[in-house]
XYZ file of C-alpha atoms in Angstrom:
750
model
C -132.477 -24.275 -14.051
C -134.220 -21.272 -14.837
C -131.056 -18.244 -15.405
C -133.107 -15.248 -15.881
C -132.663 -14.107 -12.518
C -128.325 -14.888 -12.351
C -128.168 -12.542 -15.590
C -130.296 -10.431 -14.457
C -128.355 -9.945 -11.549
C -124.974 -9.787 -12.798
C -126.592 -7.132 -15.901
C -127.793 -4.839 -12.537
C -123.919 -4.760 -10.795
C -122.295 -4.029 -14.082
C -124.537 -1.037 -14.994
C -123.814 0.826 -11.334
C -119.628 -0.216 -11.853
C -120.901 1.986 -15.132
C -122.582 4.819 -14.217
C -120.197 5.134 -11.254
C -117.185 5.187 -13.545
C -119.567 7.698 -15.349
C -119.872 9.329 -12.601
C -116.573 9.585 -11.504
C -114.839 10.386 -14.669
C -117.709 13.669 -14.812
C -116.746 14.739 -11.414
C -113.066 14.454 -12.031
C -113.566 16.766 -15.453
C -114.687 19.337 -13.080
C -111.820 19.091 -11.315
C -109.091 22.312 -11.541
C -106.548 21.007 -13.940
C -103.789 23.815 -12.856
C -102.870 25.867 -10.667
C -101.085 28.897 -12.060
C -98.719 27.855 -14.809
C -98.347 24.191 -13.138
C -100.312 21.420 -14.439
C -101.689 19.025 -11.718
C -102.675 15.631 -13.645
C -104.669 12.840 -11.630
C -103.364 10.657 -9.104
C -102.830 14.377 -7.745
C -105.774 16.672 -7.428
C -107.474 19.811 -6.109
C -110.465 19.690 -3.334
C -112.636 16.799 -2.624
C -112.381 13.513 -5.078
C -109.926 15.395 -6.899
C -107.273 12.915 -5.675
C -106.800 10.063 -4.972
C -105.895 9.695 -1.636
C -104.616 12.683 0.833
C -100.907 12.194 0.017
C -101.769 13.918 -3.536
C -104.071 16.342 -2.060
C -102.826 19.642 -3.697
C -103.819 23.267 -2.450
C -103.192 25.904 -4.444
C -102.239 28.645 -2.122
C -101.429 32.416 -3.530
C -97.816 33.472 -3.251
C -96.099 36.422 -2.020
C -95.769 37.932 -5.573
C -99.863 37.482 -5.884
C -99.231 34.346 -8.382
C -100.764 30.952 -8.061
C -98.449 27.814 -6.515
C -99.056 24.307 -6.048
C -98.552 23.119 -2.108
C -98.236 19.699 -0.955
C -99.665 19.750 2.852
C -99.304 16.294 3.238
C -95.014 16.895 3.104
C -95.410 20.798 3.893
C -93.973 21.562 0.425
C -94.291 23.790 -2.583
C -94.588 21.994 -5.525
C -92.622 22.840 -8.671
C -93.456 20.586 -10.958
C -95.551 17.127 -11.186
C -94.905 14.482 -14.322
C -96.555 11.398 -15.058
C -94.345 8.294 -16.104
C -93.016 8.579 -19.371
C -94.071 6.093 -21.856
C -91.089 6.303 -24.175
C -88.330 5.106 -21.294
C -90.853 2.840 -18.544
C -89.802 -0.504 -17.224
C -90.209 -2.574 -14.678
C -87.333 0.142 -13.283
C -88.465 3.348 -13.969
C -91.908 2.685 -13.669
C -92.462 6.576 -11.669
C -93.776 9.784 -12.233
C -91.407 12.620 -11.076
C -92.321 15.113 -8.347
C -90.435 18.396 -8.257
C -90.826 20.495 -4.802
C -88.435 23.397 -3.318
C -86.562 22.491 -0.054
C -84.719 24.420 2.471
C -80.825 24.995 1.767
C -78.884 23.881 4.940
C -76.174 26.680 5.779
C -73.776 27.957 8.230
C -72.226 31.197 8.884
C -74.601 32.595 6.874
C -75.791 35.199 9.109
C -74.804 38.853 9.245
C -75.089 39.003 12.907
C -74.582 35.312 14.124
C -71.755 32.713 13.033
C -74.589 30.291 13.518
C -75.314 26.907 11.620
C -78.548 26.289 10.283
C -80.179 22.719 10.420
C -82.863 21.938 9.453
C -85.031 18.954 10.401
C -84.446 16.123 8.217
C -86.824 15.433 5.098
C -89.451 12.757 5.893
C -91.711 11.428 3.719
C -92.146 7.653 5.458
C -95.195 6.351 4.641
C -95.833 8.366 1.596
C -95.633 7.281 -2.192
C -92.870 9.520 -2.549
C -89.415 8.264 -2.661
C -85.995 10.232 -2.850
C -84.913 10.633 -6.478
C -81.273 8.684 -7.882
C -81.638 11.744 -10.119
C -80.100 14.117 -7.272
C -76.901 15.605 -6.816
C -75.314 16.112 -2.883
C -73.696 19.325 -3.673
C -71.326 21.971 -0.844
C -70.694 25.331 -1.270
C -67.317 27.418 0.260
C -64.541 27.318 2.617
C -63.234 24.474 4.669
C -65.546 21.830 5.740
C -67.758 18.411 5.114
C -71.024 18.114 4.318
C -72.266 14.733 4.938
C -76.003 13.089 4.085
C -77.305 11.622 6.937
C -79.938 9.046 7.683
C -78.364 6.472 5.184
C -76.962 3.718 7.946
C -74.654 1.843 6.971
C -74.001 4.151 3.948
C -71.390 7.017 4.397
C -71.998 10.040 1.396
C -70.277 13.154 1.515
C -68.042 15.771 0.258
C -64.906 17.916 1.295
C -65.276 21.813 0.226
C -62.538 23.914 0.584
C -61.225 27.688 -0.996
C -57.316 27.076 -1.838
C -55.470 30.744 -1.489
C -53.129 29.031 -4.561
C -56.329 28.723 -6.818
C -58.358 30.592 -8.558
C -61.628 29.021 -8.776
C -63.725 28.154 -11.279
C -66.603 29.681 -11.014
C -68.676 27.680 -13.399
C -68.873 24.444 -11.935
C -67.980 22.316 -9.174
C -64.569 20.788 -8.876
C -63.665 21.022 -5.077
C -62.135 24.194 -4.690
C -65.244 26.428 -3.696
C -67.398 23.841 -4.274
C -68.001 19.823 -4.684
C -70.633 17.729 -5.547
C -70.822 14.062 -5.333
C -74.025 11.561 -6.377
C -76.654 9.913 -3.735
C -76.141 6.306 -2.796
C -78.524 3.847 -5.431
C -81.464 3.908 -3.420
C -81.574 6.810 -0.537
C -84.961 5.647 0.776
C -87.791 8.126 2.546
C -85.694 9.619 4.660
C -82.428 12.204 4.371
C -80.632 15.021 6.223
C -77.653 17.343 6.088
C -74.962 17.831 8.531
C -72.271 19.885 8.235
C -69.023 20.453 10.011
C -65.626 22.482 10.171
C -62.499 20.405 9.452
C -59.889 23.012 9.714
C -59.516 25.747 12.946
C -56.569 27.130 10.878
C -56.367 30.909 10.720
C -55.310 30.866 7.880
C -57.926 29.423 5.645
C -61.233 31.450 4.469
C -64.315 30.586 6.402
C -67.540 32.294 5.579
C -70.918 31.582 4.361
C -70.936 27.637 3.463
C -74.346 25.889 2.351
C -75.024 22.292 1.343
C -78.370 20.507 -0.321
C -79.522 17.860 -2.066
C -80.798 18.921 -5.903
C -81.954 17.710 -9.431
C -80.637 21.904 -10.767
C -77.434 20.358 -11.659
C -79.272 19.211 -15.038
C -80.772 22.207 -15.785
C -78.008 24.593 -16.738
C -80.736 27.783 -16.941
C -81.248 26.833 -13.041
C -78.366 28.925 -11.929
C -77.299 32.388 -12.873
C -74.024 32.754 -14.551
C -70.855 32.333 -11.945
C -73.152 31.825 -8.975
C -72.400 28.237 -8.808
C -69.652 28.928 -6.249
C -71.492 31.240 -4.334
C -72.869 30.069 -0.942
C -74.114 33.976 -0.366
C -76.516 33.763 -3.943
C -77.661 30.182 -2.749
C -78.778 31.754 0.889
C -80.385 34.321 -0.218
C -82.412 32.347 -2.631
C -83.213 30.183 0.651
C -83.956 27.033 -1.379
C -83.312 24.516 -4.162
C -85.261 22.481 -6.386
C -85.681 18.361 -5.518
C -86.592 15.825 -7.336
C -89.152 13.221 -5.438
C -90.750 9.528 -7.615
C -93.914 8.900 -7.245
C -96.210 5.586 -7.764
C -99.169 4.513 -6.267
C -98.464 2.265 -3.462
C -100.021 -1.427 -3.351
C -102.562 -0.904 -0.646
C -104.823 0.624 -3.807
C -104.051 -1.965 -5.985
C -107.908 -2.203 -6.534
C -107.442 1.918 -7.987
C -104.956 0.263 -10.263
C -107.588 -2.873 -11.001
C -109.855 -0.728 -12.044
C -107.962 1.267 -15.128
C -108.276 -1.427 -17.319
C -104.781 -1.716 -17.749
C -102.916 -4.721 -18.432
C -100.406 -6.002 -15.506
C -97.032 -6.802 -16.910
C -95.288 -6.767 -20.298
C -98.039 -8.284 -21.839
C -97.297 -9.476 -25.735
C -100.690 -10.263 -26.450
C -102.182 -7.116 -25.043
C -104.374 -4.270 -27.255
C -104.869 -2.243 -23.945
C -104.025 1.200 -24.148
C -102.063 2.391 -21.584
C -99.831 -0.288 -18.808
C -99.203 -1.089 -15.068
C -96.304 -2.889 -13.924
C -94.788 -3.318 -10.100
C -91.962 -1.262 -9.001
C -88.887 -3.611 -8.771
C -86.028 -1.124 -7.285
C -87.914 0.594 -4.456
C -87.870 0.386 -0.682
C -92.079 0.221 -1.171
C -94.245 -2.108 -2.645
C -95.998 0.391 -5.702
C -96.921 -0.114 -8.819
C -96.379 2.766 -11.858
C -99.056 3.183 -14.945
C -98.439 4.512 -18.765
C -99.713 4.779 -21.634
C -98.921 1.667 -24.396
C -96.775 3.403 -27.599
C -99.189 4.299 -30.315
C -101.082 6.564 -26.695
C -101.190 10.021 -25.485
C -102.588 10.750 -21.907
C -102.788 9.948 -18.167
C -103.332 6.182 -17.653
C -104.576 6.919 -14.283
C -108.035 8.197 -15.408
C -110.061 5.206 -17.047
C -110.338 6.136 -20.724
C -107.276 8.506 -20.358
C -105.157 7.414 -22.412
C -106.168 8.239 -25.959
C -105.052 7.442 -29.119
C -102.637 8.942 -31.445
C -103.970 9.699 -34.925
C -100.347 8.552 -36.883
C -102.191 9.965 -40.609
C -102.902 13.295 -38.790
C -99.188 13.900 -38.011
C -97.409 16.596 -40.033
C -93.860 14.277 -40.022
C -93.316 10.790 -38.845
C -95.656 7.618 -39.761
C -97.974 9.194 -42.294
C -94.358 9.620 -44.452
C -94.122 6.428 -44.911
C -96.843 5.605 -46.519
C -96.700 8.631 -49.298
C -93.492 7.668 -50.486
C -94.795 4.495 -51.761
C -98.104 5.414 -53.079
C -100.100 4.088 -50.550
C -102.888 5.369 -48.210
C -102.688 5.732 -44.364
C -105.495 4.050 -42.358
C -105.313 5.220 -38.695
C -106.122 1.701 -35.999
C -106.360 1.995 -32.178
C -102.541 2.010 -31.067
C -100.535 2.587 -34.163
C -101.682 2.679 -38.735
C -101.641 0.349 -41.856
C -100.194 1.968 -45.201
C -103.166 0.826 -47.483
C -101.922 0.305 -51.071
C -103.573 0.246 -54.694
C -103.691 -3.385 -55.147
C -105.191 -4.328 -51.895
C -101.955 -4.784 -49.889
C -101.408 -3.853 -46.269
C -98.656 -3.814 -43.973
C -99.402 -3.022 -40.510
C -97.029 -0.369 -38.070
C -98.046 -1.535 -34.759
C -96.512 -0.442 -32.040
C -97.734 -3.758 -29.777
C -95.726 -6.137 -29.875
C -97.685 -8.697 -30.987
C -97.296 -12.669 -32.187
C -99.854 -13.665 -34.984
C -98.030 -17.137 -35.406
C -97.154 -19.050 -32.114
C -94.202 -20.594 -33.587
C -92.682 -17.223 -34.881
C -93.528 -16.206 -30.973
C -91.380 -19.275 -29.716
C -88.877 -18.872 -31.994
C -87.955 -15.099 -30.740
C -88.623 -16.046 -27.531
C -85.866 -19.111 -28.122
C -83.766 -16.783 -29.388
C -83.919 -13.920 -27.224
C -83.044 -17.158 -24.051
C -80.269 -17.731 -25.802
C -78.970 -14.082 -26.594
C -79.521 -13.962 -22.381
C -77.503 -16.947 -21.490
C -74.786 -16.045 -23.883
C -74.778 -12.507 -22.277
C -74.909 -14.120 -18.313
C -72.013 -16.407 -19.574
C -69.830 -13.894 -20.873
C -70.412 -11.268 -18.045
C -70.035 -14.778 -15.599
C -66.664 -15.174 -17.407
C -65.516 -11.542 -17.594
C -66.242 -11.328 -13.584
C -63.930 -14.287 -12.705
C -60.911 -12.950 -15.425
C -61.048 -9.622 -13.475
C -60.810 -12.194 -10.150
C -58.239 -14.228 -11.591
C -55.862 -11.253 -12.835
C -56.716 -9.940 -9.028
C -55.476 -12.968 -7.245
C -52.236 -13.040 -9.735
C -51.778 -9.062 -8.905
C -51.802 -9.955 -5.146
C -49.478 -12.858 -4.729
C -46.928 -10.967 -7.378
C -46.935 -7.985 -4.759
C -46.219 -9.857 -2.198
C -50.162 -10.646 -0.551
C -49.224 -13.810 0.515
C -46.358 -12.724 2.487
C -47.767 -9.454 3.840
C -50.642 -12.021 5.296
C -47.760 -14.190 6.806
C -46.463 -11.043 8.185
C -49.819 -10.069 9.403
C -50.427 -13.379 11.143
C -47.224 -13.356 13.076
C -47.053 -9.880 14.279
C -48.054 -10.161 17.778
C -48.849 -6.983 20.254
C -51.362 -4.262 20.564
C -50.300 -2.180 17.472
C -52.648 -1.620 14.933
C -51.608 -4.027 12.098
C -52.105 -2.869 8.372
C -54.831 -3.045 6.410
C -55.223 -4.603 3.230
C -57.607 -2.636 1.114
C -59.547 -3.693 -1.763
C -59.101 -1.830 -5.373
C -62.695 -1.220 -5.178
C -62.299 0.256 -1.844
C -60.079 2.932 -3.441
C -61.416 3.596 -6.057
C -64.408 4.079 -4.850
C -62.339 6.718 -1.875
C -61.040 8.054 -4.694
C -63.877 8.378 -7.674
C -61.728 5.901 -9.619
C -58.927 7.515 -8.942
C -60.109 11.317 -10.767
C -57.751 13.461 -11.574
C -60.074 16.251 -9.379
C -58.466 14.453 -6.373
C -54.552 14.832 -7.356
C -52.775 16.301 -4.078
C -49.378 16.111 -6.830
C -46.809 14.005 -8.804
C -43.169 13.187 -8.357
C -40.519 10.913 -9.317
C -42.704 7.756 -7.049
C -46.055 8.870 -8.195
C -48.929 10.286 -7.852
C -50.887 11.148 -4.670
C -54.903 11.038 -4.338
C -57.089 12.080 -1.772
C -59.841 9.792 -0.797
C -61.921 9.435 1.789
C -62.377 6.246 3.213
C -66.543 4.610 3.844
C -65.873 5.297 7.223
C -65.534 8.866 7.322
C -61.581 9.422 7.064
C -59.857 11.421 4.928
C -57.003 9.718 3.484
C -53.847 9.979 0.576
C -53.344 7.004 -1.241
C -49.719 7.429 -3.131
C -50.133 5.345 -6.671
C -46.529 4.207 -6.565
C -44.794 4.856 -10.456
C -43.327 1.173 -10.991
C -41.870 -1.329 -8.215
C -39.150 -3.784 -8.833
C -40.418 -7.139 -8.612
C -36.995 -8.329 -7.698
C -37.289 -6.190 -3.993
C -41.284 -7.183 -3.130
C -40.337 -9.198 0.285
C -38.141 -6.329 1.198
C -41.041 -4.468 0.337
C -43.895 -6.212 2.268
C -41.774 -6.451 5.477
C -41.184 -2.770 5.306
C -44.679 -1.950 5.169
C -45.609 -4.271 7.788
C -43.059 -2.079 10.272
C -44.300 1.522 8.899
C -47.705 0.227 9.632
C -46.497 -0.484 13.083
C -45.177 3.273 13.700
C -46.903 5.019 16.179
C -45.652 8.942 16.613
C -46.888 11.922 16.863
C -44.698 13.426 14.286
C -44.840 10.880 12.103
C -47.215 10.025 9.326
C -49.177 6.870 9.621
C -49.281 4.229 7.054
C -52.452 3.028 7.930
C -52.472 0.497 4.776
C -52.117 -1.261 1.155
C -53.456 -2.437 -1.850
C -52.083 -5.087 -3.443
C -54.503 -6.031 -6.202
C -53.559 -3.374 -9.084
C -50.277 -2.956 -11.123
C -48.183 -1.486 -8.722
C -49.189 -1.618 -4.586
C -51.198 1.515 -2.885
C -50.215 2.940 -0.221
C -52.441 4.554 2.171
C -51.671 6.873 4.817
C -53.372 9.700 6.805
C -54.159 12.692 4.949
C -52.750 16.357 6.685
C -54.169 19.184 5.522
C -51.953 22.248 6.319
C -49.517 22.321 3.475
C -45.914 21.639 3.706
C -42.578 23.428 4.936
C -41.676 24.587 1.990
C -44.474 26.015 0.638
C -44.793 28.094 4.739
C -41.369 29.248 3.986
C -41.463 30.325 0.272
C -44.677 32.371 0.156
C -46.858 29.954 -1.138
C -49.555 30.568 1.438
C -51.330 33.740 1.793
C -50.621 33.955 5.344
C -48.699 31.992 7.727
C -48.294 31.452 11.565
C -43.889 30.570 10.851
C -43.311 34.539 11.184
C -41.873 33.633 14.564
C -38.297 31.968 15.710
C -40.648 30.075 18.907
C -42.483 28.743 15.820
C -39.773 27.551 14.034
C -38.026 26.489 16.363
C -40.991 23.832 17.789
C -41.360 23.012 14.412
C -37.104 21.738 14.176
C -37.212 20.059 17.634
C -40.379 18.197 16.275
C -38.809 17.199 13.268
C -35.316 16.358 15.072
C -37.532 14.297 17.502
C -39.192 12.257 14.973
C -36.019 10.847 13.000
C -34.123 10.369 16.699
C -37.257 7.627 16.651
C -36.926 5.938 13.502
C -32.928 6.393 13.650
C -32.907 4.353 17.493
C -36.440 4.080 18.855
C -38.531 1.882 16.299
C -38.346 -1.734 16.449
C -36.429 -1.596 13.297
C -33.697 1.264 12.501
C -35.442 3.158 9.196
C -33.497 5.605 7.255
C -35.694 8.318 5.801
C -33.602 8.684 3.074
C -35.363 11.848 1.572
C -35.452 14.270 4.447
C -36.460 17.917 3.060
C -39.080 20.751 3.321
C -41.688 19.522 0.971
C -41.587 16.025 2.811
C -42.324 17.770 6.448
C -46.130 18.483 6.456
C -47.582 20.418 8.997
C -51.266 19.748 10.351
C -53.864 22.756 11.163
C -52.308 23.381 14.715
C -48.346 23.519 12.694
C -47.600 20.536 14.855
C -45.056 18.466 12.047
C -46.022 15.654 10.226
C -42.812 13.438 9.184
C -43.725 12.077 5.812
C -42.526 9.321 3.028
C -40.469 7.910 4.560
C -39.126 4.272 3.922
C -40.553 2.492 1.642
C -39.044 4.896 -1.360
C -35.769 2.342 -1.067
C -37.895 0.240 -3.255
C -39.934 2.274 -5.256
C -38.285 2.863 -8.261
C -38.218 6.450 -10.248
C -39.621 7.881 -12.719
C -37.340 7.642 -15.655
C -38.481 10.813 -16.821
C -35.869 12.016 -14.517
C -32.319 11.430 -14.470
C -31.191 8.794 -12.171
C -28.378 6.693 -10.996
C -28.448 4.393 -8.150
C -27.655 7.428 -5.877
C -31.329 8.765 -4.857
C -32.562 11.809 -2.973
C -32.852 15.643 -4.263
C -30.618 18.429 -4.866
C -29.657 20.512 -2.399
C -30.098 18.331 0.007
C -28.152 15.047 -0.561
C -25.004 14.053 1.443
C -21.558 14.394 0.070
C -20.490 11.098 1.556
C -23.056 9.124 0.171
C -23.140 11.013 -3.161
C -19.439 9.213 -3.461
C -19.641 6.110 -1.493
C -23.149 4.929 -2.550
C -23.121 3.837 1.109
C -26.927 5.282 3.043
C -26.695 5.970 6.500
C -27.721 7.442 9.352
C -25.524 10.615 9.160
C -27.114 10.577 5.867
C -30.552 11.660 7.417
C -28.204 14.104 10.175
C -26.763 15.768 6.906
C -30.486 16.275 5.042
C -31.692 17.015 8.555
C -29.070 20.293 8.921
C -30.328 21.885 5.782
C -34.213 21.523 6.355
C -32.641 23.696 9.924
C -30.726 26.037 7.823
C -33.654 26.822 5.489
C -35.708 27.887 8.657
C -32.697 30.097 9.716
C -32.198 32.025 6.859
C -36.122 31.245 4.996
C -33.556 30.565 1.993
C -34.553 27.758 -0.863
C -32.379 24.903 -1.251
C -31.243 25.577 -4.187
C -31.661 28.993 -5.857
C -29.964 30.512 -9.316
C -29.631 33.954 -8.224
C -26.950 32.721 -5.630
C -23.061 32.784 -6.821
C -21.994 29.232 -8.758
C -20.112 27.921 -5.704
C -23.386 28.994 -3.388
C -25.880 27.917 -4.995
C -26.369 24.745 -2.592
C -27.881 26.620 0.533
C -25.227 24.777 2.622
C -22.310 25.903 1.177
C -23.753 29.310 1.173
C -24.091 28.960 4.897
C -21.215 27.674 5.345
C -19.026 30.440 3.477
C -21.265 33.348 5.852
C -20.318 30.995 8.701
C -17.161 31.348 7.939
C -17.121 35.113 7.504
C -18.985 36.036 9.993
C -21.596 36.516 8.381
C -24.768 34.621 10.192
C -26.752 37.488 11.341
C -27.155 39.243 7.744
C -28.656 35.889 6.372
C -30.894 35.195 9.537
C -35.139 35.013 7.590
C -35.924 39.417 7.846
C -38.701 37.954 8.650
C -37.765 36.681 12.112
C -34.941 38.714 12.805
C -35.894 41.440 14.649
C -37.555 39.407 17.394
C -35.918 36.265 17.675
C -33.827 35.646 20.371
C -30.066 35.885 19.135
C -28.544 33.765 21.550
C -30.637 30.513 19.971
C -30.542 31.095 16.858
C -26.661 31.489 16.291
C -26.676 28.244 19.215
C -28.744 26.438 15.997
C -26.753 27.148 13.538
C -23.702 25.960 15.493
C -25.654 22.602 15.164
C -26.330 23.115 11.473
C -23.152 23.361 10.809
C -22.271 20.299 12.462
C -24.970 18.366 11.226
C -23.238 19.820 7.518
C -19.700 18.359 8.547
C -18.556 16.155 5.045
C -17.585 13.219 6.618
C -20.835 11.445 8.619
C -18.882 10.309 11.205
C -17.863 14.154 12.752
C -22.248 15.160 12.507
C -24.357 14.074 15.127
C -26.629 11.426 15.312
C -30.463 12.419 15.338
C -30.611 11.724 19.638
C -27.889 14.070 20.092
C -29.016 16.492 17.408
C -32.761 16.677 19.140
C -31.551 16.735 22.752
C -29.455 19.778 21.862
C -32.117 21.453 20.334
C -34.740 20.950 23.489
C -31.268 22.213 25.885
C -31.173 25.739 23.209
C -34.804 25.825 23.473
C -34.853 26.311 28.126
C -31.155 26.998 28.670
C -31.010 30.749 27.131
C -28.494 31.371 29.867
C -26.026 28.953 29.130
C -25.714 30.085 25.171
C -25.226 33.705 26.125
C -22.168 32.679 27.240
C -20.963 30.431 24.538
C -21.241 31.967 20.809
C -18.733 31.598 18.889
C -17.973 31.154 15.099
C -16.354 27.938 14.359
C -14.331 27.901 11.288
C -13.489 24.753 9.689
C -11.309 24.010 6.567
C -12.330 25.353 3.282
C -13.289 21.848 1.577
C -16.483 21.521 3.999
C -17.698 24.921 1.963
C -17.231 23.086 -1.498
C -20.240 21.931 -1.671
C -21.437 22.894 -4.938
C -24.117 22.003 -7.708
C -21.442 20.128 -9.999
C -21.239 17.285 -7.877
C -24.635 15.794 -8.203
C -26.663 17.941 -10.349
C -26.907 15.006 -12.715
C -27.365 12.280 -10.265
C -29.857 13.200 -8.604
C -33.795 14.881 -8.586
C -34.541 18.127 -8.992
C -36.143 19.886 -6.010
C -38.186 21.604 -8.869
C -39.263 18.074 -9.861
C -39.579 16.556 -5.954
C -43.620 17.202 -5.663
C -45.024 16.606 -1.635
C -46.754 12.967 -0.893
C -49.471 15.221 0.998
C -49.781 19.269 -0.822
C -51.755 21.310 1.150
C -54.495 21.469 -1.365
C -57.804 19.588 -0.333
C -61.257 19.358 -2.293
């Protein structure tokens, strides 16, 4: 058989391919390599035949300043920088190049002429070889709003930025006050948008300009001017931030990849100057290429990876030869040290196996290490699961499940959270999420996956002998449905101590508003204070008599009475406190409570009743009438408690003198006098002489609606002098100081 014609055909085809390759290389060498000061490496290019496909086409335009800037018309974005894959950090998960572009900022209330919100269309690069990089950070700057990344279903990613009037913001970092930031999910994909919404209609909070954006500039300390990281107006005036995209070659261009002559995958026997691998962590099928170590250049150009002559380098590999008396000889991708006795030492940057036995042995060794690693990881995971199950059972998880199964009706049941859910919600219980610390534990602010803002209470320690009582109380409290009581959403029993999850209340507590810890407050009118005290009485009356099981609060005080954005009362931190032990750093006995609020009868008998809550409520009512703190060192010794101070003023007919000056001028004196009489009854020394909370609630409603009847009945009731003898000395050792007591939901936000 004559093979000459077939051989000639093959040679002709080979010659055509060589000539085509030469022509292509020659044509690309004439393509511009820069646009202005920015390098444009292939597969990107300027002009026809200079780019791989239309996604990589670059237009070089004149900016308003006259400088040339690169532009990607296919995605309508200005380019800041293009980088090839990093050969020193190249594997199946990191085989991308990077593309940094300018993207718009989403803003709210930044226009001088209006309070409009500027929402841009979501960034949509579907179908392109680009994906949004994980290196970006989602950042929100401004006051009192929630910013969220959209089009990430089912994932919810966002953060809340507030301006706390009691804090001086750190203008050089983003820690929740005036600025918040959060990592995006590991896989964003090719489409993402930003939404912004108000979180408070409270007139006491600042608003102003607010912005949100996704950017990688947080990695560059020189990207922002000093002090501008919490200044939304600076970003709004700047009009853009830098966003990092990843790029690779789509699988539909596989013929182009094959034409490069690179090694596909991590072949140990390859001597090719470049390597290409399939991207494993992406939503699109693509391939990335890089020059092997020992080579430098562009792997996307045939012959673009050039050998590095290590012997010509001033530092590094050549110096390995000289101290040993050898001569450096450059080789493709590596170098040799040749000695006078003929010995040669190869310094190869490729993994090569000269001997099959060595390769097999090394492979087996690596396999053993891999199996040992996976086994160790599996055992560690199983131990963690066993530990969580043990804690779940120890903290009453099985009893809770039984209770939940037996609970009937339409009332929302307790949600049992996993520790993973609450760690994610609180950023692993970050110190930046701490709302407050007290004798019973620490409270963190968190965001659940459904976007709800919650407060997570992490108790100091729990009494293991009363776990059953604790679980029963959790079930009861979760069934409470009253508009003036903070809702217990659920709990987590997989941790050393149980975690309780409550609804979040954002507008601080009565103590903060009364005693000047807010710049402004709506509690400067008697009508507002009367409405608040009526709400408190209604909530306590519900707990005492209307709930499925009577519940005593046990720690009624102004720091435990929260206010929402509309100044509606939310009574918090009740019920479960009887089973959570106090922090041992405080001096305590079996009697628990807060100095200035504790019932003197309870202190003497250690028997807590519903009338003990009535006494504490009376102190709160006096706080609202007088604006005084429950304990004050500036008052005389016997009058340091507000109760004693108030009773003495009533006996001396000086009530008008101690009414809070903020409300004295405009208040209805008859209502204040009647409320003071009611407070005096609540502060009786013996519980049987005090009204019930139901009677208190009814009396307050009558006071609000029956001013005429009150006018003729106002009088000051003088009681036994023993009622005034309620000093600090009687309970200062056995109760927690009000200075140590922290609210469950302070008015701080992130």
